[in-house]
Amino acid sequence: MLDKLSSLDRRWIFLAITIAVIIPFVFPLGLPIKVSQQTKQFYECIEQLPQGSVVCMSFDYGPGTRVECHPMAQAALYHLFTRRCKVIALALWPEGALFAREALREAAKETGAAEGTDYVNLGYKAGGEVVLRGAGDDLRAFFPNDIDGRSWDSIPMLKGIKGWDTIDLICAWSMGKPGVLEYVRVVGGSYHRPIITGTTAVTAPEAMPLVNSGQIEGILQGMRGASEYEVMLKRPGAAARGMDALSMAHVAIAAFIIMANVIYWLNKRRDRRNSLVGGGA
Amino acid sequence: MAVSGLDVFGLWIGAALSLCIFSFLYRDNPFYRLAEHIFVGVSAGYYMCTGYWQVLQPNLIARLQDGDWRYAIAAVLGGMLLMRLWPKYAWVGRWPLAFMVGIYAGYNIVYTMQAQVLAQVSDTIVSLWNNPDWTATLKNWIILVGVLTSLAYFYFSVEHKGVIGQAARVGVWVLMITFGATFGYTVMARVSLLVGRVMYFQDVWTHTARWLGIS
């Protein structure tokens, strides 16, 4: 039995985790979602913005991490538009601009925000940190047109916007490099603008020291963070919908880890006993 | 929301390709390879188009067309970089590469020192007493002990014996706990991707049902 379990085909593990993920979609469990301190900080940063504040939202993620970052972006846009804030969207990742367009349109439909007066999508710019540095005093130099080719001057909400100093809050959705770290280095470090972020779970450990040091004022960590934020907004979305499945998969993985360690320990004990018996003989 | 037949067709293509990729979990097979090749081809085409229309065209070609000839220098440097494709003249590519390395190194030294070294070091200078509650005191002690013992582990100028050895051993534990937490986050991220795909399959079904008028 022990030998069989020790050499268990890993495809059984894949199957077990798949079942653990699918079951909550068929029979929803409705597990409670507890809001973390970091998510509360993120929420409060937006809550404290005065009406008419300008927020720069950076969409730095691709299709691979859409499931984690996109629900955060949708929820934050809803939050900002209901608080009558203005959003300048841009992207340091090529696909980010397309996700920005999708999220902005959905949020506009939900809240009645208007393109050009409440939000603008400046599109993607290659160069990462260099773009942030170069656009520091004059965003228009790097983004002369929006994603659809409309010139900067023809967009009403961009009147009065120059560099990072004229932005009230930076909100970066980040899955790696370039991402929130670049914003902290350039926009936070040199222009002292407040930064909040939503990261993939993989990127979160890298960003957490920056949260503890106050360089990032609030963070949403992966799908869990997104679901907590949706709960705070009383607007359950894609992230909250997937949380039961995420929790079940974690339980399954934890069970496998415990099982593997117990089997390892039993095997070791058996080998030790066998060697003692062999030595005695 | 109205769903068109074309939308449903697109969703099913996505679902079929996802299943082809997942089939690799069983074993390598032609369906997986087909999906992989389609992905590589589509990605290459997408990045080529994005590279041209969102990088080269606005940042170089449009500026040259506007008569800003300073950008000719960038064009020449870019051309030199492409010489790496010919082994005989690959050395020409080293000059623009050296330029890029120099720029980025200079850039990063300042910002990394400011944002990641000095700010983080100052954050470890914390109050070990006189905190509002005991949890804050405990947290600050953990930060101090964690930083010092981790640094001791990476201090190789003396042999890890005695006090330094003990500190380094604690440092290993701190590092192990950090790696464990990071691994936990990685697991959460990967499972999230699977959850995302399952939600996509559910959406495919919902949209198809709506299109067929059975929901």
Coordinates of N, CA, C and O in Angstrom, one line a residue, chain A residues 24-145:
Chain A
P24 N -17.5 23.2 -6.6 CA -18.2 24.4 -6.1 C -19.0 25.2 -7.1 O -19.8 26.0 -6.8
F25 N -18.6 25.0 -8.4 CA -19.4 25.6 -9.4 C -20.8 24.9 -9.6 O -21.8 25.6 -10.0
V26 N -20.8 23.6 -9.4 CA -22.0 22.9 -9.5 C -22.9 23.0 -8.2 O -24.1 23.3 -8.3
F27 N -22.2 22.9 -7.1 CA -22.9 23.0 -5.8 C -22.2 24.2 -5.0 O -21.3 23.9 -4.2
P28 N -22.6 25.4 -5.2 CA -21.9 26.5 -4.5 C -21.9 26.4 -3.0 O -23.0 26.0 -2.4
L29 N -20.8 26.6 -2.4 CA -20.7 26.4 -0.9 C -21.0 27.7 -0.1 O -21.4 27.6 1.0
G30 N -20.7 28.9 -0.8 CA -21.0 30.1 -0.1 C -20.1 30.3 1.1 O -20.5 30.8 2.1
L31 N -18.8 30.0 1.0 CA -17.9 30.1 2.1 C -17.7 31.6 2.4 O -17.7 32.4 1.4
P32 N -17.5 32.0 3.7 CA -17.4 33.4 4.0 C -16.1 34.0 3.4 O -15.1 33.3 3.4
I33 N -16.1 35.3 3.0 CA -14.9 35.9 2.5 C -14.5 37.0 3.6 O -15.2 38.0 3.7
K34 N -13.4 36.8 4.3 CA -13.0 37.8 5.3 C -12.1 38.8 4.7 O -11.1 38.5 4.0
V35 N -12.4 40.1 4.9 CA -11.6 41.2 4.3 C -10.3 41.4 5.1 O -10.4 41.6 6.3
S36 N -9.2 41.4 4.4 CA -7.9 41.7 5.0 C -7.6 43.1 5.2 O -8.2 44.0 4.6
Q37 N -6.6 43.4 6.0 CA -6.2 44.8 6.3 C -5.8 45.5 5.1 O -6.1 46.7 4.9
Q38 N -5.0 44.8 4.2 CA -4.5 45.5 3.0 C -5.6 45.9 2.1 O -5.5 47.0 1.5
T39 N -6.6 45.0 2.0 CA -7.7 45.4 1.1 C -8.5 46.6 1.7 O -8.9 47.5 0.9
K40 N -8.6 46.6 3.0 CA -9.3 47.8 3.6 C -8.5 49.1 3.3 O -9.1 50.1 3.0
Q41 N -7.2 49.0 3.4 CA -6.4 50.2 3.1 C -6.6 50.6 1.6 O -6.7 51.8 1.4
F42 N -6.6 49.6 0.7 CA -6.8 49.9 -0.7 C -8.2 50.7 -0.8 O -8.3 51.7 -1.5
Y43 N -9.2 50.1 -0.2 CA -10.6 50.7 -0.3 C -10.6 52.1 0.2 O -11.1 53.0 -0.4
E44 N -9.9 52.3 1.4 CA -9.9 53.6 2.0 C -9.2 54.7 1.2 O -9.6 55.8 1.2
C45 N -8.2 54.2 0.5 CA -7.4 55.2 -0.4 C -8.4 55.8 -1.4 O -8.3 57.0 -1.7
I46 N -9.2 55.0 -2.0 CA -10.2 55.5 -3.0 C -11.3 56.2 -2.3 O -11.7 57.3 -2.8
E47 N -11.8 55.7 -1.2 CA -12.9 56.4 -0.4 C -12.5 57.8 -0.1 O -13.3 58.7 -0.1
Q48 N -11.2 58.0 0.3 CA -10.8 59.4 0.7 C -10.5 60.4 -0.4 O -10.2 61.5 -0.1
L49 N -10.6 59.9 -1.6 CA -10.3 60.8 -2.7 C -11.5 61.8 -2.9 O -12.6 61.4 -2.9
P50 N -11.2 63.1 -3.0 CA -12.2 64.1 -3.2 C -12.8 63.9 -4.6 O -12.2 63.4 -5.5
Q51 N -14.1 64.3 -4.8 CA -14.8 64.3 -6.0 C -14.0 65.0 -7.1 O -13.4 66.1 -6.8
G52 N -13.8 64.5 -8.3 CA -13.1 65.1 -9.4 C -11.6 64.8 -9.4 O -10.9 65.3 -10.3
S53 N -11.2 64.0 -8.4 CA -9.7 63.6 -8.4 C -9.4 62.8 -9.7 O -10.2 62.1 -10.2
V54 N -8.1 63.0 -10.1 CA -7.7 62.3 -11.3 C -6.8 61.1 -10.9 O -5.8 61.3 -10.1
V55 N -7.2 59.9 -11.3 CA -6.5 58.7 -11.0 C -5.8 58.1 -12.3 O -6.5 58.0 -13.3
C56 N -4.6 57.8 -12.2 CA -3.9 57.1 -13.3 C -4.0 55.6 -13.1 O -3.4 55.2 -12.1
M57 N -4.6 54.9 -14.0 CA -4.7 53.5 -13.8 C -3.9 52.7 -14.8 O -4.1 52.9 -16.0
S58 N -2.9 52.0 -14.4 CA -2.0 51.3 -15.3 C -2.4 49.8 -15.4 O -2.4 49.1 -14.4
F59 N -2.7 49.4 -16.6 CA -3.1 48.0 -16.9 C -1.9 47.2 -17.4 O -1.6 47.1 -18.6
D60 N -1.1 46.7 -16.4 CA 0.1 46.0 -16.8 C 0.0 44.5 -16.6 O 0.6 43.8 -15.7
Y61 N -1.0 43.9 -17.3 CA -1.2 42.4 -17.3 C -1.6 41.9 -18.6 O -2.0 42.7 -19.5
G62 N -1.5 40.6 -18.8 CA -1.8 40.0 -20.1 C -2.9 38.9 -19.9 O -3.5 38.8 -18.8
P63 N -3.2 38.2 -20.9 CA -4.3 37.2 -20.8 C -4.1 36.2 -19.8 O -5.1 35.7 -19.2
G64 N -2.9 35.8 -19.6 CA -2.5 34.7 -18.6 C -3.0 35.0 -17.2 O -3.3 34.1 -16.4
T65 N -3.0 36.3 -16.8 CA -3.4 36.7 -15.5 C -4.6 37.5 -15.4 O -4.9 38.2 -14.4
R66 N -5.4 37.5 -16.5 CA -6.6 38.2 -16.6 C -7.5 37.9 -15.4 O -8.2 38.7 -14.8
V67 N -7.6 36.6 -15.1 CA -8.5 36.1 -14.1 C -8.3 36.8 -12.7 O -9.2 37.0 -11.9
E68 N -7.0 37.1 -12.5 CA -6.7 37.7 -11.2 C -6.8 39.2 -11.2 O -7.3 39.9 -10.3
C69 N -6.3 39.9 -12.3 CA -6.2 41.3 -12.3 C -7.5 42.0 -12.9 O -7.8 43.1 -12.4
H70 N -8.2 41.4 -13.8 CA -9.3 42.1 -14.4 C -10.5 42.4 -13.5 O -11.0 43.5 -13.5
P71 N -10.8 41.4 -12.6 CA -11.9 41.7 -11.7 C -11.6 42.9 -10.7 O -12.4 43.7 -10.4
M72 N -10.3 43.0 -10.4 CA -9.9 44.1 -9.5 C -10.1 45.4 -10.3 O -10.6 46.4 -9.7
A73 N -9.7 45.4 -11.5 CA -9.8 46.6 -12.3 C -11.2 47.0 -12.5 O -11.6 48.2 -12.4
Q74 N -12.1 46.1 -12.8 CA -13.5 46.3 -13.0 C -14.1 46.9 -11.7 O -14.9 47.9 -11.8
A75 N -13.8 46.3 -10.6 CA -14.3 46.8 -9.3 C -13.8 48.2 -9.0 O -14.6 49.0 -8.5
A76 N -12.5 48.4 -9.2 CA -11.9 49.7 -8.8 C -12.5 50.8 -9.7 O -12.8 51.9 -9.3
L77 N -12.7 50.5 -11.0 CA -13.3 51.5 -11.9 C -14.7 51.9 -11.5 O -15.1 53.0 -11.5
Y78 N -15.5 50.8 -11.1 CA -16.8 51.0 -10.6 C -16.8 52.0 -9.3 O -17.5 52.9 -9.2
H79 N -15.9 51.7 -8.4 CA -15.7 52.4 -7.2 C -15.3 53.9 -7.5 O -15.9 54.8 -7.0
L80 N -14.4 54.1 -8.4 CA -13.9 55.4 -8.8 C -15.0 56.2 -9.5 O -15.2 57.4 -9.2
F81 N -15.7 55.6 -10.4 CA -16.8 56.3 -11.2 C -17.9 56.7 -10.3 O -18.5 57.8 -10.4
T82 N -18.3 55.8 -9.3 CA -19.4 56.1 -8.4 C -19.0 57.3 -7.5 O -19.8 58.0 -6.9
R83 N -17.7 57.4 -7.3 CA -17.2 58.5 -6.4 C -16.9 59.8 -7.2 O -16.3 60.7 -6.8
R84 N -17.3 59.8 -8.5 CA -17.1 60.9 -9.4 C -15.6 61.3 -9.6 O -15.3 62.4 -9.6
C85 N -14.8 60.3 -9.7 CA -13.3 60.5 -9.9 C -13.1 60.3 -11.4 O -13.9 59.6 -12.1
K86 N -12.0 60.9 -11.9 CA -11.7 60.7 -13.4 C -10.5 59.8 -13.5 O -9.6 59.7 -12.6
V87 N -10.5 59.0 -14.6 CA -9.5 58.0 -14.7 C -8.7 58.1 -16.0 O -9.3 58.3 -17.1
I88 N -7.4 58.1 -15.9 CA -6.5 58.1 -17.1 C -6.0 56.7 -17.1 O -5.2 56.3 -16.2
A89 N -6.3 55.9 -18.1 CA -5.8 54.5 -18.3 C -4.6 54.5 -19.2 O -4.7 55.2 -20.3
L90 N -3.6 53.7 -18.9 CA -2.5 53.5 -19.8 C -2.0 52.1 -19.5 O -2.4 51.4 -18.6
A91 N -1.1 51.7 -20.4 CA -0.6 50.3 -20.2 C 0.9 50.2 -20.6 O 1.4 50.9 -21.5
L92 N 1.6 49.5 -19.8 CA 3.1 49.3 -20.1 C 3.2 47.9 -20.7 O 4.3 47.4 -21.0
W93 N 2.1 47.1 -20.8 CA 2.1 45.8 -21.4 C 1.2 45.9 -22.7 O 0.1 46.6 -22.6
P94 N 1.6 45.3 -23.8 CA 0.8 45.5 -25.0 C -0.7 45.1 -24.9 O -1.5 45.8 -25.4
E95 N -0.9 44.0 -24.2 CA -2.3 43.5 -24.1 C -3.1 44.4 -23.1 O -4.4 44.4 -23.2
G96 N -2.4 45.1 -22.2 CA -3.1 45.8 -21.2 C -4.0 46.9 -21.7 O -5.1 47.1 -21.1
A97 N -3.7 47.5 -22.8 CA -4.5 48.5 -23.4 C -5.9 48.0 -23.8 O -6.9 48.7 -23.7
L98 N -5.9 46.7 -24.3 CA -7.1 46.1 -24.7 C -8.0 45.8 -23.5 O -9.2 46.0 -23.5
F99 N -7.4 45.3 -22.5 CA -8.1 45.0 -21.2 C -8.6 46.3 -20.6 O -9.7 46.3 -20.0
A100 N -7.9 47.4 -20.7 CA -8.3 48.7 -20.2 C -9.6 49.1 -21.0 O -10.5 49.6 -20.4
R101 N -9.6 48.9 -22.3 CA -10.7 49.3 -23.1 C -12.0 48.6 -22.6 O -13.0 49.1 -22.4
E102 N -11.8 47.2 -22.5 CA -12.9 46.4 -22.1 C -13.4 46.8 -20.7 O -14.6 47.0 -20.5
A103 N -12.5 46.9 -19.7 CA -12.9 47.3 -18.4 C -13.6 48.6 -18.3 O -14.6 48.8 -17.6
L104 N -13.0 49.6 -19.0 CA -13.6 51.0 -19.0 C -15.0 51.0 -19.6 O -15.9 51.6 -19.1
R105 N -15.2 50.3 -20.7 CA -16.5 50.2 -21.3 C -17.6 49.6 -20.4 O -18.7 50.1 -20.3
E106 N -17.2 48.5 -19.8 CA -18.1 47.8 -18.9 C -18.5 48.7 -17.7 O -19.6 48.9 -17.3
A107 N -17.4 49.4 -17.1 CA -17.7 50.3 -16.0 C -18.5 51.5 -16.4 O -19.4 51.9 -15.6
A108 N -18.3 52.0 -17.6 CA -19.0 53.2 -18.1 C -20.5 52.8 -18.3 O -21.4 53.6 -17.9
K109 N -20.7 51.6 -18.8 CA -22.1 51.1 -19.0 C -22.8 51.0 -17.6 O -24.0 51.4 -17.5
E110 N -22.1 50.6 -16.6 CA -22.7 50.3 -15.3 C -22.9 51.6 -14.5 O -23.9 51.7 -13.8
T111 N -22.0 52.6 -14.7 CA -22.1 53.8 -13.9 C -22.5 55.1 -14.7 O -22.8 56.1 -14.0
G112 N -22.5 55.0 -16.0 CA -22.8 56.2 -16.8 C -21.7 57.1 -17.0 O -21.9 58.3 -17.5
A113 N -20.5 56.7 -16.7 CA -19.3 57.6 -16.9 C -19.1 57.7 -18.5 O -19.4 56.8 -19.2
A114 N -18.6 58.9 -18.8 CA -18.5 59.2 -20.3 C -17.0 59.3 -20.7 O -16.2 59.9 -20.0
E115 N -16.8 58.7 -21.9 CA -15.4 58.8 -22.4 C -15.0 60.2 -22.8 O -15.8 61.0 -23.3
G116 N -13.8 60.6 -22.4 CA -13.4 62.0 -22.7 C -13.6 62.9 -21.6 O -12.7 63.8 -21.4
T117 N -14.7 62.8 -20.8 CA -14.9 63.7 -19.7 C -14.6 63.0 -18.4 O -14.2 63.6 -17.4
D118 N -14.9 61.7 -18.3 CA -14.7 60.9 -17.0 C -13.5 60.0 -17.1 O -12.9 59.6 -16.1
Y119 N -13.2 59.6 -18.3 CA -12.1 58.6 -18.5 C -11.5 58.7 -19.9 O -12.2 59.2 -20.8
V120 N -10.3 58.3 -20.0 CA -9.6 58.3 -21.3 C -8.6 57.1 -21.2 O -8.1 56.8 -20.2
N121 N -8.5 56.4 -22.4 CA -7.5 55.3 -22.5 C -6.4 55.8 -23.4 O -6.6 55.9 -24.6
L122 N -5.2 56.0 -22.8 CA -4.1 56.5 -23.6 C -3.3 55.3 -24.3 O -2.4 55.6 -25.1
G123 N -3.7 54.1 -24.0 CA -3.1 53.0 -24.7 C -1.8 52.5 -24.2 O -1.4 52.9 -23.1
Y124 N -1.1 51.7 -25.0 CA 0.2 51.1 -24.6 C 1.4 51.9 -25.1 O 1.3 52.5 -26.1
K125 N 2.4 52.0 -24.2 CA 3.6 52.6 -24.6 C 4.8 51.6 -24.2 O 4.9 51.2 -23.0
A126 N 5.6 51.3 -25.1 CA 6.8 50.4 -24.9 C 7.8 51.2 -24.1 O 8.0 52.4 -24.3
G127 N 8.6 50.5 -23.3 CA 9.7 51.2 -22.6 C 9.7 51.0 -21.1 O 10.7 51.3 -20.4
G128 N 8.6 50.7 -20.5 CA 8.5 50.4 -19.1 C 8.9 51.6 -18.3 O 8.4 52.7 -18.4
E129 N 9.9 51.4 -17.5 CA 10.4 52.5 -16.5 C 10.8 53.8 -17.2 O 10.6 54.8 -16.7
V130 N 11.4 53.6 -18.4 CA 11.8 54.8 -19.2 C 10.6 55.7 -19.5 O 10.7 56.9 -19.5
V131 N 9.5 55.1 -19.9 CA 8.3 55.8 -20.2 C 7.8 56.6 -18.9 O 7.5 57.8 -19.0
L132 N 7.8 55.9 -17.8 CA 7.4 56.6 -16.5 C 8.3 57.8 -16.2 O 7.8 58.9 -15.8
R133 N 9.6 57.6 -16.4 CA 10.5 58.7 -16.2 C 10.3 59.8 -17.2 O 10.3 61.0 -16.8
G134 N 10.3 59.4 -18.4 CA 10.1 60.5 -19.5 C 8.8 61.2 -19.4 O 8.8 62.4 -19.7
A135 N 7.8 60.6 -19.0 CA 6.5 61.2 -18.9 C 6.3 62.0 -17.6 O 5.3 62.6 -17.4
G136 N 7.3 62.0 -16.8 CA 7.2 62.6 -15.5 C 6.7 64.0 -15.4 O 5.8 64.3 -14.7
D137 N 7.2 64.9 -16.3 CA 6.8 66.3 -16.3 C 5.8 66.6 -17.4 O 5.2 67.7 -17.4
D138 N 5.7 65.7 -18.4 CA 4.8 66.0 -19.5 C 4.3 64.6 -20.1 O 5.0 64.0 -20.9
L139 N 3.2 64.2 -19.6 CA 2.6 63.0 -20.0 C 2.3 63.0 -21.5 O 2.3 62.1 -22.3
R140 N 1.9 64.3 -22.0 CA 1.5 64.4 -23.4 C 2.6 64.1 -24.4 O 2.4 63.6 -25.5
A141 N 3.9 64.3 -24.0 CA 5.0 64.0 -24.8 C 5.1 62.5 -25.2 O 5.5 62.1 -26.3
F142 N 4.7 61.7 -24.2 CA 4.7 60.2 -24.5 C 3.4 59.7 -24.9 O 3.3 58.6 -25.5
F143 N 2.3 60.4 -24.6 CA 1.0 59.9 -25.0 C 0.3 61.1 -25.7 O -0.7 61.6 -25.2
P144 N 0.7 61.4 -27.0 CA 0.1 62.6 -27.6 C -1.4 62.3 -28.1 O -2.1 63.2 -28.2
N145 N -1.7 61.0 -28.2 CA -3.1 60.6 -28.6 C -3.6 59.6 -27.7 O -2.8 58.9 -27.1

